[in-house]
Coordinates of C-alpha atoms in Angstrom, one line a residue:
Chain A
M1 CA 129.3 115.9 90.3
M2 CA 129.5 117.4 87.0
T3 CA 126.1 117.5 85.4
S4 CA 125.7 119.4 82.3
L5 CA 123.0 122.0 82.4
M6 CA 122.0 121.2 78.9
P7 CA 119.8 118.2 78.2
Q8 CA 121.6 115.1 77.1
L9 CA 120.1 114.3 73.7
S10 CA 119.9 110.6 72.8
L11 CA 118.1 108.2 70.7
R12 CA 117.2 106.5 73.8
F13 CA 114.0 108.7 73.8
I14 CA 112.6 106.2 71.1
P15 CA 111.5 103.6 73.6
V16 CA 109.6 106.1 75.7
W17 CA 108.0 107.4 72.5
R18 CA 107.1 103.9 71.5
R19 CA 105.5 103.1 74.9
N20 CA 103.2 106.0 74.4
L21 CA 102.5 105.0 70.9
L22 CA 101.6 101.4 72.1
V23 CA 99.2 102.9 74.8
W24 CA 97.8 105.2 72.1
R25 CA 96.8 102.3 69.8
K26 CA 94.7 100.9 72.5
I27 CA 92.6 104.1 72.9
M28 CA 92.9 105.2 69.4
V29 CA 89.2 105.7 68.8
P30 CA 88.4 108.2 71.5
S31 CA 91.8 109.8 71.0
V32 CA 91.2 110.3 67.3
L33 CA 87.8 111.6 67.8
G34 CA 89.2 114.1 70.2
N35 CA 92.2 115.3 68.2
F36 CA 90.5 115.3 64.8
G37 CA 86.7 115.5 65.5
E38 CA 86.8 118.7 67.4
P39 CA 88.7 120.9 65.1
V40 CA 86.7 119.6 62.2
L41 CA 83.5 120.6 64.1
Y42 CA 84.9 124.0 64.6
L43 CA 86.0 124.3 61.1
L44 CA 82.4 123.3 59.7
A45 CA 80.5 125.3 62.2
F46 CA 82.7 128.6 62.2
G47 CA 83.4 128.2 58.5
Y48 CA 79.8 127.8 57.3
G49 CA 78.1 129.9 60.0
F50 CA 80.6 132.7 60.3
G51 CA 81.9 132.5 56.8
Q52 CA 78.4 133.7 55.6
L53 CA 78.7 136.9 57.7
V54 CA 82.3 137.6 57.0
G55 CA 82.4 136.6 53.4
D56 CA 85.8 136.7 51.8
L57 CA 89.0 138.1 53.3
G58 CA 90.7 139.7 50.3
D59 CA 90.3 137.0 47.7
L60 CA 90.2 134.2 50.2
P61 CA 87.0 132.6 51.3
Y62 CA 86.7 132.6 55.1
M63 CA 86.6 128.7 55.3
V64 CA 90.1 128.6 53.5
F65 CA 91.5 131.2 55.7
L66 CA 90.2 129.4 58.7
A67 CA 91.3 126.0 57.8
S68 CA 94.8 127.0 57.7
G69 CA 94.6 128.6 61.1
I70 CA 92.9 125.7 62.8
I71 CA 95.5 123.3 61.6
C72 CA 98.1 125.4 63.6
S73 CA 96.0 125.9 66.6
S74 CA 95.0 122.3 66.8
A75 CA 98.7 121.4 66.8
M76 CA 99.2 123.9 69.6
Y77 CA 96.4 122.4 71.7
T78 CA 97.3 118.7 71.1
A79 CA 100.9 119.1 71.8
S80 CA 100.0 121.3 75.0
F81 CA 97.4 118.9 76.3
E82 CA 99.7 115.8 75.8
G83 CA 102.7 117.7 77.4
M84 CA 100.7 118.6 80.5
Y85 CA 97.8 116.5 81.5
S86 CA 98.9 113.3 79.8
A87 CA 102.7 113.7 80.7
Y88 CA 101.8 114.9 84.3
T89 CA 99.7 111.9 84.7
R90 CA 102.4 109.6 83.7
M91 CA 105.0 111.4 85.9
S92 CA 102.9 112.0 89.1
E93 CA 99.8 109.7 89.2
Q94 CA 100.9 106.6 87.3
K95 CA 104.5 106.7 88.3
T96 CA 105.3 105.6 84.8
W97 CA 108.4 107.7 84.8
D98 CA 109.7 106.1 88.1
G99 CA 109.4 102.7 86.4
L100 CA 111.3 104.0 83.2
L101 CA 114.0 105.3 85.5
G102 CA 114.5 101.7 86.8
A103 CA 115.6 100.9 83.3
P104 CA 118.7 102.1 81.6
L105 CA 117.2 105.5 80.6
N106 CA 117.9 108.8 82.0
L107 CA 115.4 111.5 82.9
D108 CA 116.6 113.5 79.9
D109 CA 115.6 110.7 77.6
I110 CA 112.1 110.4 79.2
V111 CA 111.5 114.2 78.9
L112 CA 112.7 114.2 75.3
G113 CA 110.6 111.1 74.5
E114 CA 107.4 112.7 76.1
I115 CA 108.0 115.9 74.0
M116 CA 108.5 114.0 70.8
W117 CA 105.5 112.0 71.4
A118 CA 103.3 115.1 72.0
A119 CA 104.7 116.4 68.8
T120 CA 103.8 113.3 67.0
K121 CA 100.3 113.6 68.2
A122 CA 100.1 117.1 67.0
L123 CA 101.3 115.9 63.6
M124 CA 98.6 113.2 63.6
S125 CA 95.9 115.6 64.4
A126 CA 97.1 118.1 61.8
T127 CA 97.3 115.4 59.2
A128 CA 93.7 114.5 59.8
I129 CA 92.7 118.0 59.5
L130 CA 94.5 118.4 56.4
V131 CA 92.8 115.5 54.9
V132 CA 89.4 116.8 55.8
A133 CA 90.4 120.2 54.5
A134 CA 91.4 118.8 51.2
L135 CA 88.3 116.8 50.8
L136 CA 86.3 120.0 51.4
G137 CA 88.3 121.7 48.8
L138 CA 90.1 124.1 51.0
V139 CA 93.5 123.2 50.0
S140 CA 95.1 124.5 46.9
D141 CA 97.9 122.2 46.0
L142 CA 100.6 119.7 47.0
R143 CA 102.5 122.5 48.7
A144 CA 100.1 121.9 51.6
L145 CA 102.1 118.8 52.4
L146 CA 105.0 120.9 53.4
A147 CA 102.9 122.1 56.2
L148 CA 103.3 118.7 58.0
P149 CA 107.1 119.0 58.9
V150 CA 106.4 122.5 60.1
I151 CA 103.7 121.4 62.3
L152 CA 106.1 118.6 63.8
L153 CA 108.4 121.4 64.7
A154 CA 105.6 123.5 66.0
G155 CA 104.3 120.4 68.1
F156 CA 107.8 120.0 69.4
A157 CA 108.0 123.8 70.6
F158 CA 104.5 123.8 72.2
A159 CA 105.2 120.4 73.8
A160 CA 108.3 121.6 75.3
C161 CA 106.7 124.7 76.6
A162 CA 104.1 122.6 78.2
M163 CA 106.7 120.4 79.9
I164 CA 107.9 123.5 81.7
V165 CA 104.5 123.9 83.2
T166 CA 104.4 120.3 84.0
A167 CA 107.6 120.5 85.8
L168 CA 106.3 123.3 87.9
S169 CA 102.9 122.0 88.5
R170 CA 101.7 120.5 91.9
S171 CA 98.3 119.5 90.5
Y172 CA 96.1 119.5 87.4
D173 CA 94.5 122.9 88.5
F174 CA 97.8 124.6 87.7
F175 CA 97.4 124.0 84.0
L176 CA 94.6 126.4 83.8
Y177 CA 96.8 129.2 84.4
Y178 CA 99.0 128.4 81.4
F179 CA 95.8 127.9 79.2
T180 CA 94.4 131.2 80.5
L181 CA 97.5 133.4 80.6
A182 CA 99.4 131.9 77.6
I183 CA 97.5 129.5 75.2
T184 CA 94.1 131.3 74.8
P185 CA 95.8 134.9 74.2
M186 CA 98.0 133.2 71.8
L187 CA 95.1 131.6 70.0
L188 CA 93.4 134.9 69.7
L189 CA 96.4 137.0 68.7
S190 CA 98.1 134.9 66.1
G191 CA 95.8 135.2 63.1
V192 CA 94.0 131.9 63.5
F193 CA 90.5 133.2 63.4
F194 CA 91.0 136.7 61.8
P195 CA 93.8 138.5 60.0
L196 CA 96.3 140.2 62.4
D197 CA 96.2 143.5 60.7
Q198 CA 92.7 144.1 62.3
L199 CA 94.6 144.6 65.6
P200 CA 96.7 147.7 66.8
D201 CA 100.3 147.7 65.9
V202 CA 101.7 147.2 69.4
I203 CA 99.5 144.0 69.8
V204 CA 100.9 142.7 66.5
I205 CA 104.4 143.3 67.6
L206 CA 103.8 141.4 70.9
A207 CA 102.0 138.8 69.1
H208 CA 105.2 138.1 67.2
L209 CA 107.1 137.5 70.3
L210 CA 105.0 134.3 70.7
P211 CA 105.5 131.2 68.5
L212 CA 102.0 130.5 67.1
V213 CA 102.0 133.5 64.8
H214 CA 105.2 132.4 63.1
V215 CA 103.8 128.9 62.6
V216 CA 100.5 130.4 60.9
E217 CA 102.5 132.7 58.8
V218 CA 104.5 129.8 57.3
I219 CA 101.6 127.4 57.1
R220 CA 98.8 129.5 55.6
P221 CA 100.6 130.4 52.3
L222 CA 101.5 126.8 51.9
M223 CA 97.8 125.7 52.3
I224 CA 96.5 128.4 49.9
G225 CA 99.0 127.7 47.1
E226 CA 101.7 130.5 47.8
W227 CA 105.2 130.5 49.1
P228 CA 105.7 131.9 52.5
V229 CA 108.2 134.6 53.1
N230 CA 110.8 135.0 55.8
V231 CA 110.5 131.1 56.4
L232 CA 113.9 130.9 58.1
L233 CA 113.2 133.7 60.5
H234 CA 109.8 132.3 61.4
L235 CA 111.0 128.7 61.8
S236 CA 113.9 129.9 63.8
V237 CA 111.6 131.5 66.4
V238 CA 109.6 128.3 66.6
A239 CA 112.8 126.3 67.0
A240 CA 114.2 128.5 69.6
Y241 CA 111.1 128.4 71.7
G242 CA 111.5 124.6 71.4
L243 CA 115.1 124.3 72.4
V244 CA 115.0 126.8 75.1
A245 CA 111.9 125.2 76.6
L246 CA 113.4 121.5 76.2
S247 CA 116.5 122.7 78.2
L248 CA 114.6 124.6 80.8
S249 CA 112.0 121.8 81.4
T250 CA 114.7 119.2 81.5
W251 CA 116.6 121.2 84.1
L252 CA 113.5 121.8 86.2
L253 CA 112.5 118.2 86.0
R254 CA 115.9 117.0 87.1
R255 CA 115.5 119.4 90.0
R256 CA 112.1 118.1 90.9
L257 CA 112.6 114.3 90.5
M258 CA 116.4 113.6 90.8
C259 CA 116.8 115.0 94.4
Chain B
M1 CA 109.5 78.2 91.6
D2 CA 110.7 77.2 88.2
T3 CA 114.2 76.2 87.6
V4 CA 114.8 78.7 84.8
A5 CA 118.2 80.3 84.8
L6 CA 117.3 83.7 86.0
T7 CA 120.9 85.4 86.1
D8 CA 124.0 85.5 84.2
D9 CA 127.5 85.0 85.7
F10 CA 128.3 88.0 87.7
T11 CA 131.3 90.2 87.4
T12 CA 132.7 92.0 90.4
A13 CA 134.9 94.8 91.1
Q14 CA 138.2 93.8 92.7
T15 CA 139.8 96.1 95.4
A16 CA 142.4 95.5 98.0
D17 CA 139.8 94.2 100.4
G18 CA 138.4 91.7 98.2
P19 CA 135.5 91.8 95.7
H20 CA 132.4 93.8 96.1
I21 CA 129.3 94.5 94.2
A22 CA 128.5 97.8 95.8
R23 CA 130.6 100.1 98.0
A24 CA 129.9 103.4 99.6
C25 CA 132.6 105.5 101.4
R26 CA 131.6 108.5 103.6
L27 CA 128.4 108.7 101.6
L28 CA 126.6 111.9 102.5
K29 CA 123.1 113.5 101.7
R30 CA 121.5 116.6 103.0
Y31 CA 118.1 118.0 102.5
D32 CA 117.6 121.8 103.4
G33 CA 120.5 121.7 105.7
Q34 CA 119.4 118.5 107.4
T35 CA 121.7 115.4 107.2
V36 CA 119.7 112.5 106.0
V37 CA 122.5 110.1 105.3
D38 CA 125.6 110.9 107.5
H39 CA 128.9 109.9 105.9
I40 CA 128.0 106.1 105.9
D41 CA 130.3 103.2 104.8
L42 CA 128.8 100.2 103.2
E43 CA 130.2 97.1 101.5
V44 CA 128.1 94.6 99.7
R45 CA 129.8 91.4 98.6
P46 CA 129.1 89.1 95.7
G47 CA 126.3 86.7 96.0
E48 CA 125.1 87.9 99.4
C49 CA 121.8 89.1 100.6
F50 CA 122.6 92.5 102.2
G51 CA 119.8 94.2 104.5
L52 CA 119.4 97.8 105.2
L53 CA 117.4 98.1 108.5
G54 CA 116.2 101.2 110.2
P55 CA 113.1 102.9 111.5
N56 CA 111.2 105.3 109.3
G57 CA 113.3 108.3 108.3
A58 CA 116.6 106.5 109.0
G59 CA 117.8 107.1 105.4
K60 CA 117.4 103.7 104.0
T61 CA 115.4 104.7 100.9
T62 CA 117.6 107.7 100.3
T63 CA 120.7 105.5 100.5
L64 CA 119.1 103.1 98.0
R65 CA 118.2 105.9 95.7
M66 CA 121.7 107.2 95.7
M67 CA 123.0 103.7 94.9
L68 CA 120.6 103.6 91.8
G69 CA 121.8 107.0 90.7
L70 CA 118.3 108.5 91.3
T71 CA 119.4 111.0 94.0
P72 CA 122.8 112.7 93.7
P73 CA 125.0 112.4 96.9
D74 CA 126.3 115.5 98.6
G75 CA 129.6 113.9 99.4
G76 CA 131.6 110.6 99.4
T77 CA 132.1 107.9 96.8
L78 CA 129.9 105.4 95.5
H79 CA 130.5 102.3 93.2
V80 CA 127.9 99.9 92.1
L81 CA 128.8 96.9 89.8
G82 CA 132.1 98.6 89.4
E83 CA 130.6 101.8 87.9
P84 CA 131.0 105.2 89.5
I85 CA 127.6 106.5 90.7
P86 CA 125.9 108.8 89.7
A87 CA 128.3 109.4 86.8
R88 CA 127.6 106.0 85.2
A89 CA 124.4 105.1 86.9
R90 CA 122.6 104.4 83.7
E91 CA 125.4 101.9 82.6
A92 CA 125.0 100.3 86.0
R93 CA 121.1 100.0 85.7
V94 CA 121.7 98.0 82.5
R95 CA 122.9 95.1 84.8
L96 CA 120.7 95.5 87.9
G97 CA 117.1 95.2 88.7
I98 CA 114.9 97.3 90.9
V99 CA 111.9 96.4 93.0
P100 CA 110.6 99.8 94.4
Q101 CA 108.8 100.4 97.6
F102 CA 105.7 101.2 95.7
D103 CA 104.8 99.3 92.6
N104 CA 105.1 101.4 89.5
L105 CA 103.8 98.8 87.1
D106 CA 102.3 100.5 83.9
P107 CA 98.6 100.6 84.4
D108 CA 98.0 101.3 80.7
F109 CA 99.3 97.7 80.0
T110 CA 98.5 94.1 80.6
V111 CA 100.7 91.8 82.6
R112 CA 102.4 90.4 79.5
E113 CA 102.7 93.9 77.9
N114 CA 104.3 95.3 81.1
L115 CA 107.1 92.7 80.8
T116 CA 107.4 93.1 77.1
T117 CA 107.7 97.0 77.1
Y118 CA 110.1 96.8 79.9
A119 CA 112.2 94.3 77.9
G120 CA 112.2 96.8 75.1
Y121 CA 113.7 99.4 77.4
F122 CA 116.6 97.1 77.9
G123 CA 116.9 96.4 74.2
L124 CA 115.6 93.0 74.2
K125 CA 113.8 92.1 70.8
G126 CA 111.9 89.5 69.0
D127 CA 112.1 85.8 70.0
A128 CA 114.6 86.3 72.9
R129 CA 112.3 88.9 74.3
R130 CA 109.2 86.6 74.0
R131 CA 111.0 83.7 75.5
R132 CA 112.3 85.9 78.5
V133 CA 108.7 87.2 79.1
D134 CA 107.3 83.7 79.0
E135 CA 109.8 82.5 81.6
L136 CA 109.0 85.4 83.8
I137 CA 105.2 85.0 83.6
A138 CA 105.8 81.5 84.8
F139 CA 108.2 82.6 87.4
A140 CA 105.6 85.1 88.8
N141 CA 102.9 82.4 88.6
L142 CA 100.8 84.8 86.6
G143 CA 100.1 82.5 83.5
Q144 CA 96.2 82.7 84.0
R145 CA 96.3 86.5 84.2
E146 CA 98.8 87.5 81.5
N147 CA 96.4 89.3 79.3
M148 CA 94.6 91.1 82.2
G149 CA 95.1 94.8 83.3
I150 CA 97.3 95.6 86.4
D151 CA 94.1 96.7 88.3
S152 CA 92.7 93.3 88.4
L153 CA 95.8 91.9 90.3
S154 CA 96.0 91.5 94.0
G155 CA 98.8 93.2 96.0
G156 CA 100.8 89.9 96.1
M157 CA 100.5 89.4 92.3
K158 CA 101.6 93.0 91.6
R159 CA 104.5 92.4 93.8
R160 CA 105.4 89.2 92.0
L161 CA 105.1 90.9 88.8
T162 CA 107.3 93.9 89.9
L163 CA 109.9 91.4 91.0
A164 CA 109.6 89.6 87.6
R165 CA 110.0 92.8 85.8
A166 CA 113.2 93.6 87.8
L167 CA 114.6 90.2 86.4
I168 CA 113.9 91.0 82.8
N169 CA 117.6 91.6 82.1
R170 CA 119.1 88.8 84.2
P171 CA 120.5 91.2 86.6
E172 CA 123.7 90.6 88.7
L173 CA 122.2 92.5 91.6
V174 CA 118.7 93.2 92.6
V175 CA 117.9 96.2 94.8
L176 CA 114.4 95.9 96.9
D177 CA 112.9 98.5 98.9
E178 CA 110.6 97.1 101.3
P179 CA 109.7 94.1 99.1
T180 CA 107.1 92.6 101.4
T181 CA 105.4 95.6 103.1
G182 CA 101.7 95.3 103.0
L183 CA 101.6 91.6 101.8
D184 CA 99.7 88.9 103.5
P185 CA 101.8 86.0 105.0
Q186 CA 101.2 83.7 102.0
A187 CA 102.2 86.4 99.6
R188 CA 105.2 87.3 101.7
H189 CA 106.4 83.6 101.8
H190 CA 106.3 83.4 98.2
I191 CA 108.4 86.5 97.7
W192 CA 110.9 85.2 100.3
Q193 CA 111.0 81.8 98.3
C194 CA 111.8 83.8 95.1
L195 CA 114.5 85.7 96.7
R196 CA 116.2 82.6 98.2
G197 CA 115.9 81.1 94.7
L198 CA 117.7 84.1 93.3
K199 CA 120.5 84.0 95.9
Q200 CA 121.2 80.4 95.1
Q201 CA 121.8 81.3 91.5
G202 CA 124.5 83.8 92.7
T203 CA 122.5 87.1 92.5
T204 CA 123.4 89.6 94.9
L205 CA 120.5 91.1 96.9
I206 CA 120.3 94.4 98.6
L207 CA 116.9 95.1 100.5
T208 CA 115.5 97.5 103.0
T209 CA 112.9 96.3 105.6
H210 CA 111.6 96.9 109.0
Y211 CA 110.5 93.4 109.5
M212 CA 113.1 91.9 111.6
E213 CA 112.0 88.4 110.9
E214 CA 112.4 89.0 107.2
A215 CA 116.0 90.3 107.7
E216 CA 116.8 87.4 110.0
R217 CA 115.5 84.8 107.5
L218 CA 117.0 86.3 104.3
C219 CA 120.0 88.5 105.0
D220 CA 123.6 87.2 105.2
R221 CA 124.7 90.5 106.5
L222 CA 122.9 93.7 107.4
A223 CA 123.5 97.3 108.5
I224 CA 121.1 98.9 111.0
M225 CA 120.6 102.5 110.1
D226 CA 119.4 105.2 112.6
R227 CA 119.2 109.0 112.0
G228 CA 121.3 108.7 108.8
R229 CA 124.1 106.7 110.5
I230 CA 125.0 103.1 110.5
V231 CA 124.9 101.9 114.1
A232 CA 125.9 98.3 113.5
Q233 CA 127.0 96.1 110.5
D234 CA 127.4 92.4 110.6
S235 CA 125.6 89.0 110.2
P236 CA 122.2 88.6 112.1
N237 CA 123.7 86.1 114.5
A238 CA 126.9 88.2 115.2
L239 CA 124.7 91.3 115.9
I240 CA 122.7 89.4 118.4
A241 CA 125.8 87.8 120.0
E242 CA 127.4 91.2 120.2
H243 CA 124.6 93.6 121.2
I244 CA 122.2 91.6 123.5
D245 CA 122.3 88.8 126.1
P246 CA 120.8 85.5 124.8
H247 CA 117.9 85.1 126.9
V248 CA 114.8 87.4 127.0
L249 CA 111.9 87.3 129.6
E250 CA 108.9 89.4 128.7
I251 CA 106.6 90.5 131.5
N252 CA 103.6 92.8 131.6
G253 CA 100.8 94.1 133.7
N254 CA 100.7 96.2 136.9
A255 CA 101.7 93.4 139.3
A256 CA 104.8 92.7 137.2
M257 CA 105.7 96.4 137.1
R258 CA 105.3 96.7 140.9
W259 CA 107.6 93.7 141.3
L260 CA 110.2 95.1 138.9
D261 CA 110.0 98.4 140.9
G262 CA 110.6 96.4 144.1
Q263 CA 113.7 94.7 142.7
T264 CA 116.9 96.1 144.0
D265 CA 119.8 96.4 141.6
D266 CA 120.9 92.8 142.3
L267 CA 118.5 91.5 139.6
P268 CA 120.8 89.6 137.2
A269 CA 119.2 91.1 134.2
R270 CA 119.0 94.2 132.1
A271 CA 115.4 95.5 132.3
H272 CA 114.0 97.5 129.5
R273 CA 110.6 99.0 130.3
V274 CA 108.1 100.2 127.9
G275 CA 104.7 101.3 129.4
D276 CA 103.3 98.4 131.2
M277 CA 105.5 95.8 129.9
A278 CA 109.3 95.0 130.3
L279 CA 112.0 93.0 128.7
L280 CA 114.6 91.4 130.9
Y281 CA 117.7 90.6 129.1
C282 CA 120.1 88.1 130.8
R283 CA 123.0 85.9 130.3
E284 CA 121.7 83.2 132.6
A285 CA 117.9 82.6 132.6
A286 CA 117.7 80.5 135.7
P287 CA 118.2 83.0 138.6
V288 CA 115.6 85.4 137.0
L289 CA 113.2 82.7 136.4
E290 CA 113.3 81.5 139.9
R291 CA 112.5 85.0 141.2
L292 CA 109.6 85.3 138.6
E293 CA 108.2 81.8 139.8
R294 CA 108.5 82.9 143.4
A295 CA 106.5 86.1 142.8
G296 CA 103.9 84.1 140.8
L297 CA 104.3 86.2 137.7
R298 CA 103.3 85.1 134.2
Y299 CA 106.3 85.5 131.7
L300 CA 107.5 84.7 128.3
H301 CA 110.9 83.2 127.9
R302 CA 112.5 83.3 124.4
P303 CA 115.9 83.6 122.8
A304 CA 117.1 87.0 121.9
N305 CA 116.4 88.0 118.3
L306 CA 117.2 90.8 115.7
E307 CA 114.3 92.8 117.0
D308 CA 115.9 93.1 120.4
V309 CA 119.2 94.3 119.0
F310 CA 117.2 96.7 116.7
M311 CA 115.2 98.1 119.6
K312 CA 118.4 98.4 121.7
L313 CA 120.3 100.3 119.1
T314 CA 117.5 102.6 117.8
G315 CA 115.5 103.1 120.9
H316 CA 111.8 102.4 121.7
E317 CA 110.2 105.7 121.0
L318 CA 107.8 106.1 118.2
R319 CA 109.2 107.4 114.7
D320 CA 107.2 109.1 112.2

């Protein structure tokens, strides 16, 4: 049998995506609270509490600095959670994927649909934070809207990475490894809470091997009314993470489920 | 059951030996060096109900999964609805329905939403979709519960809904993996009735079961699988006629076993002993009955059935 190693990309992912949207609409209130309330609380508590101590970073008030970081980290968390806990539940506990495979859909369509859905959730969460940040006066101008497509790309990349973990996982406990070993270090080393130049050079170089810092370096300038530099390079790193992870997770899931 | 049209006209693949809905040649599947499906040949004809019987681990479910394109075979060729599988399994699934062994209804949706979203996966939209869903809710007799969650349904209702979901695309072929396992007798009879209705409309059915009674009632032809091989393939009556004597006498208890031990080899029956019971298979019942009466033993006299064939061909030991 000839099966391509690459994922088969098709618009058939849309029914899978739509299924998740329909379910989300039913549990919208707690879902919005989770995706939107928590980062806002962080923003307010850290921003006001910490901001007093830290003062300004250059000519940037700490709140403004933090808002542009949190929008990125929240996209990472939202996409990762959805790609792990929720997708794993649908794959393993609820057997939703088995049902989908009874319809004229391929596993590749399901994986892409789940990843696109997780990216969509990241976008929804980031949009909500952007609105709050704008209301609090933490956003400079309309350039901030350009952050949203970047967030969608970032959500895609983080969701695809999470899908690799889901493909390898035998239980929910496994996800903690990924959070502890990948997500948390990335959160701390990507300039979300403090500028990277506080850290030793070697750490800064290592941090640039991971995707989150590239997201932050594009989005922060957009939020504070500047134009980012090296945009193509940054976005290419994020996109590469997404595409490689999509291929790898699809391949792993085919091995796991279509056997 | 409602008299709604549940299927379209079916198309079949033509070959030298006549039309078929599914055909497997030398189909092979190995897991970790162990052969689970061992070069089997199968042919399912249009409009028939074809049964796949076998003890646990015989390879039934693996065979079905291969037919649906969910498991890649390690050898042989496979065609379903004229499509080569697994290469064009997705295209074949457009035209078939699946009732899996374990219900995988969507627990995030109500009864109606389950059917509506599933219809969406097949590209049904708007009015056509709503009408189809209405028909199937009536078919599954779930009108009272259409807006309830899946958790509130009994096992029988879930099965009915799963069957209704499998019919959403008016399939030419419905594949059912142990459709009545775990159901109470009423629910089982209801499913049987639904399946007979489908057959009358020309839908081809492939089902696995280990209820011989179910196979005997529903199946036009069946294959008995054991250890990955097909050990017999024919109609239930032909299998009984070919493999087993028509009369069965069941005896049990210590006295009966002592009597059996005391019989010299002139007993005109083939005795099969399992623990403290024995089955005597014979062409003529009278001579054996006479001996049993003389010994004053209790017995049960019945015609041979599919279960006798099954036990003869697959053995009596426990399978896990």
